[in-house]
Every structure is written in structure tokens, then in C-alpha cells.
Coordinates of C-alpha atoms in Angstrom, one line a residue:
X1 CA -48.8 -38.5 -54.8
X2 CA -50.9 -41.5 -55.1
X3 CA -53.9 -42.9 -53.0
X4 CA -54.2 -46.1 -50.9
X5 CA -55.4 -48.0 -53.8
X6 CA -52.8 -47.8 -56.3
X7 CA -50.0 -48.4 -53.2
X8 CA -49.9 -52.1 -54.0
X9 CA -49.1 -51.2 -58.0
X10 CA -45.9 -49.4 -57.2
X11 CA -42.6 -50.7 -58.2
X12 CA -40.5 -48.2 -58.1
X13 CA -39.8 -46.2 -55.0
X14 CA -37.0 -45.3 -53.0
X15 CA -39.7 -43.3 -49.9
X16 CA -42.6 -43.7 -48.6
X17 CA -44.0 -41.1 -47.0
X18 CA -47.6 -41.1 -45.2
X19 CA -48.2 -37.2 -44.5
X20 CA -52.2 -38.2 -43.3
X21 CA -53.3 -38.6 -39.3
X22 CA -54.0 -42.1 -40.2
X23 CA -51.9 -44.0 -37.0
X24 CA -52.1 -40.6 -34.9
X25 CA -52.6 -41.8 -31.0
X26 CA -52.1 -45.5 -32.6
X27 CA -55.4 -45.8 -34.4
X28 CA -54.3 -47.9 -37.3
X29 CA -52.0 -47.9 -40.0
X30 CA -52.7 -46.3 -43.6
X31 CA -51.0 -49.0 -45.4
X32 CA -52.7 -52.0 -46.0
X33 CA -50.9 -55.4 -44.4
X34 CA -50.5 -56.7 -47.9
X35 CA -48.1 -54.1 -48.8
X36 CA -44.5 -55.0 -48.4
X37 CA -42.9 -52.2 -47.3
X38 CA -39.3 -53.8 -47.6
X39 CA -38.9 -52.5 -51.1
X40 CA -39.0 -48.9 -49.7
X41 CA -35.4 -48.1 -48.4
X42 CA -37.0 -45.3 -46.4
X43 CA -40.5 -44.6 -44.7
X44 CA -41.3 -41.1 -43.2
X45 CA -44.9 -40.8 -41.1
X46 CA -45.3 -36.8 -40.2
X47 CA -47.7 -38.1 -37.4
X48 CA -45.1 -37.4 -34.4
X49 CA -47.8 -38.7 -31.5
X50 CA -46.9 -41.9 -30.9
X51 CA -43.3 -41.6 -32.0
X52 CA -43.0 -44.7 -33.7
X53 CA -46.2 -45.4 -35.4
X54 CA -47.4 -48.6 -36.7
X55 CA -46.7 -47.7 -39.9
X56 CA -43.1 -47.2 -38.5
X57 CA -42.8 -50.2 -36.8
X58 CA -43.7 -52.5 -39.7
X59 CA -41.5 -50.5 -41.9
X60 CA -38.7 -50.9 -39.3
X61 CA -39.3 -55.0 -39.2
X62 CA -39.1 -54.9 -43.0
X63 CA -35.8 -53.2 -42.4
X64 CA -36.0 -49.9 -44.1
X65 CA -34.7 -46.7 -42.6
X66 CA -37.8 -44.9 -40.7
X67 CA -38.1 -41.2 -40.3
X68 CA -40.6 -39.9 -37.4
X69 CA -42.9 -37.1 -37.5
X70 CA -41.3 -35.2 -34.8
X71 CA -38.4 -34.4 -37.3
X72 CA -40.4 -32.9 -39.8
X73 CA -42.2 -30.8 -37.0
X74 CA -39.0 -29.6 -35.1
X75 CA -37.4 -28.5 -38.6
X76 CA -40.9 -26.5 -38.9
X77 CA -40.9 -24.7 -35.8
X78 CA -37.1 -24.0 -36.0
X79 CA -37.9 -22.1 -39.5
X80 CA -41.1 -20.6 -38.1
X81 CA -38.9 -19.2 -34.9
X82 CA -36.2 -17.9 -37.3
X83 CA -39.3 -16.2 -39.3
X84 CA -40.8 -14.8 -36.3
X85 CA -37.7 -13.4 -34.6
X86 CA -35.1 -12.8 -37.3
X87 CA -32.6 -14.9 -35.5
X88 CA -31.6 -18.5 -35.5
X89 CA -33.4 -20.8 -33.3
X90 CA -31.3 -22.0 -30.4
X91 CA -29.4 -25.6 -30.8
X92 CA -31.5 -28.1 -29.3
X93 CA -34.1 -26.4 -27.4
X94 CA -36.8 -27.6 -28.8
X95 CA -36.1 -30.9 -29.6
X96 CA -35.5 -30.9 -25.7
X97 CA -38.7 -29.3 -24.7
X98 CA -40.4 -31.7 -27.1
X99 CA -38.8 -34.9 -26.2
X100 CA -38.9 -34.1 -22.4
X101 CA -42.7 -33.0 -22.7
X102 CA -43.6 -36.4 -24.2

């Protein structure tokens, strides 16, 4: 990975991803405005709270494909269910219980 500072040096990337709680409860963004985020084809922000970040929501302007946090953490706690219980976690559930809780 790289820090902040050396964002605005890259050339070459397909993904962005942004895996600190910069943005969480839509305090900011971690990218500076500078940055033009339309030569990423894809952005991912783990923070799932809001659901579309600002981070997210520039990326989306600048027309790349966005991936939210809640993805990441579903596919966690589906693995850490299977762990736990030795079975498969049920289709859906969660992804219900989270999307219905928020």
C-alpha cells in the first residue's frame, strides 16, 4: 500500500481501495479533492456506515465502479458463521438483517 501523499503520483491502477475509518458517519473523505479518481475503474471503501461514503460518491461522479463496505463485512461474517458453526451461512440472512437494521 501507499500513503495519502504519494496518491496523487500514481499512474497506474486499476482499484482504489480506502480500508481506514476516514469518511465513517460522513466525516470527510481520505482522498484529497485534487485526486482524480476517474482513472481508477474501481473504488472500494470498507467503511459500511454511511453506505455510500464520500469517497464513494466522488468516485461514482467520476464514473468508476464503487464497491461499499458492507460487502466486505457481510462476506466476513458469512466466513466467520461457517467457522463458528461448521455449516454454511444461510442465503441472505444477513444481508437482510443488515440492510433492514440500517
Amino acid at each position: 500500500g501507499i500513503g495519502l501523499a504519494e496518491l496523487g503520483a500514481v499512474r497506474d491502477a486499476d482499484v482504489l481501495a480506502n480500508s481506514t475509518s476516514v469518511g465513517m458517519n460522513g466525516d470527510g473523505c481520505p482522498v484529497q479533492d485534487d485526486v482524480d479518481l476517474a482513472r481508477f475503474r474501481v473504488v472500494f471503501d470498507a467503511v459500511y456506515t454511511p453506505l455510500k461514503t464520500t469517497l464513494l460518491q466522488r468516485a461514482e461522479a467520476a464514473g468508476c465502479t464503487i464497491v461499499t463496505g458492507d460487502a466486505m463485512f457481510l462476506g466476513q461474517a458469512e466466513a466467520q458463521f461457517e467457522l463458528f458453526t461448521g455449516t454454511k451461512a444461510p442465503e441472505g440472512v444477513m444481508k437482510r438483517a443488515l440492510h433492514g437494521a440500517s
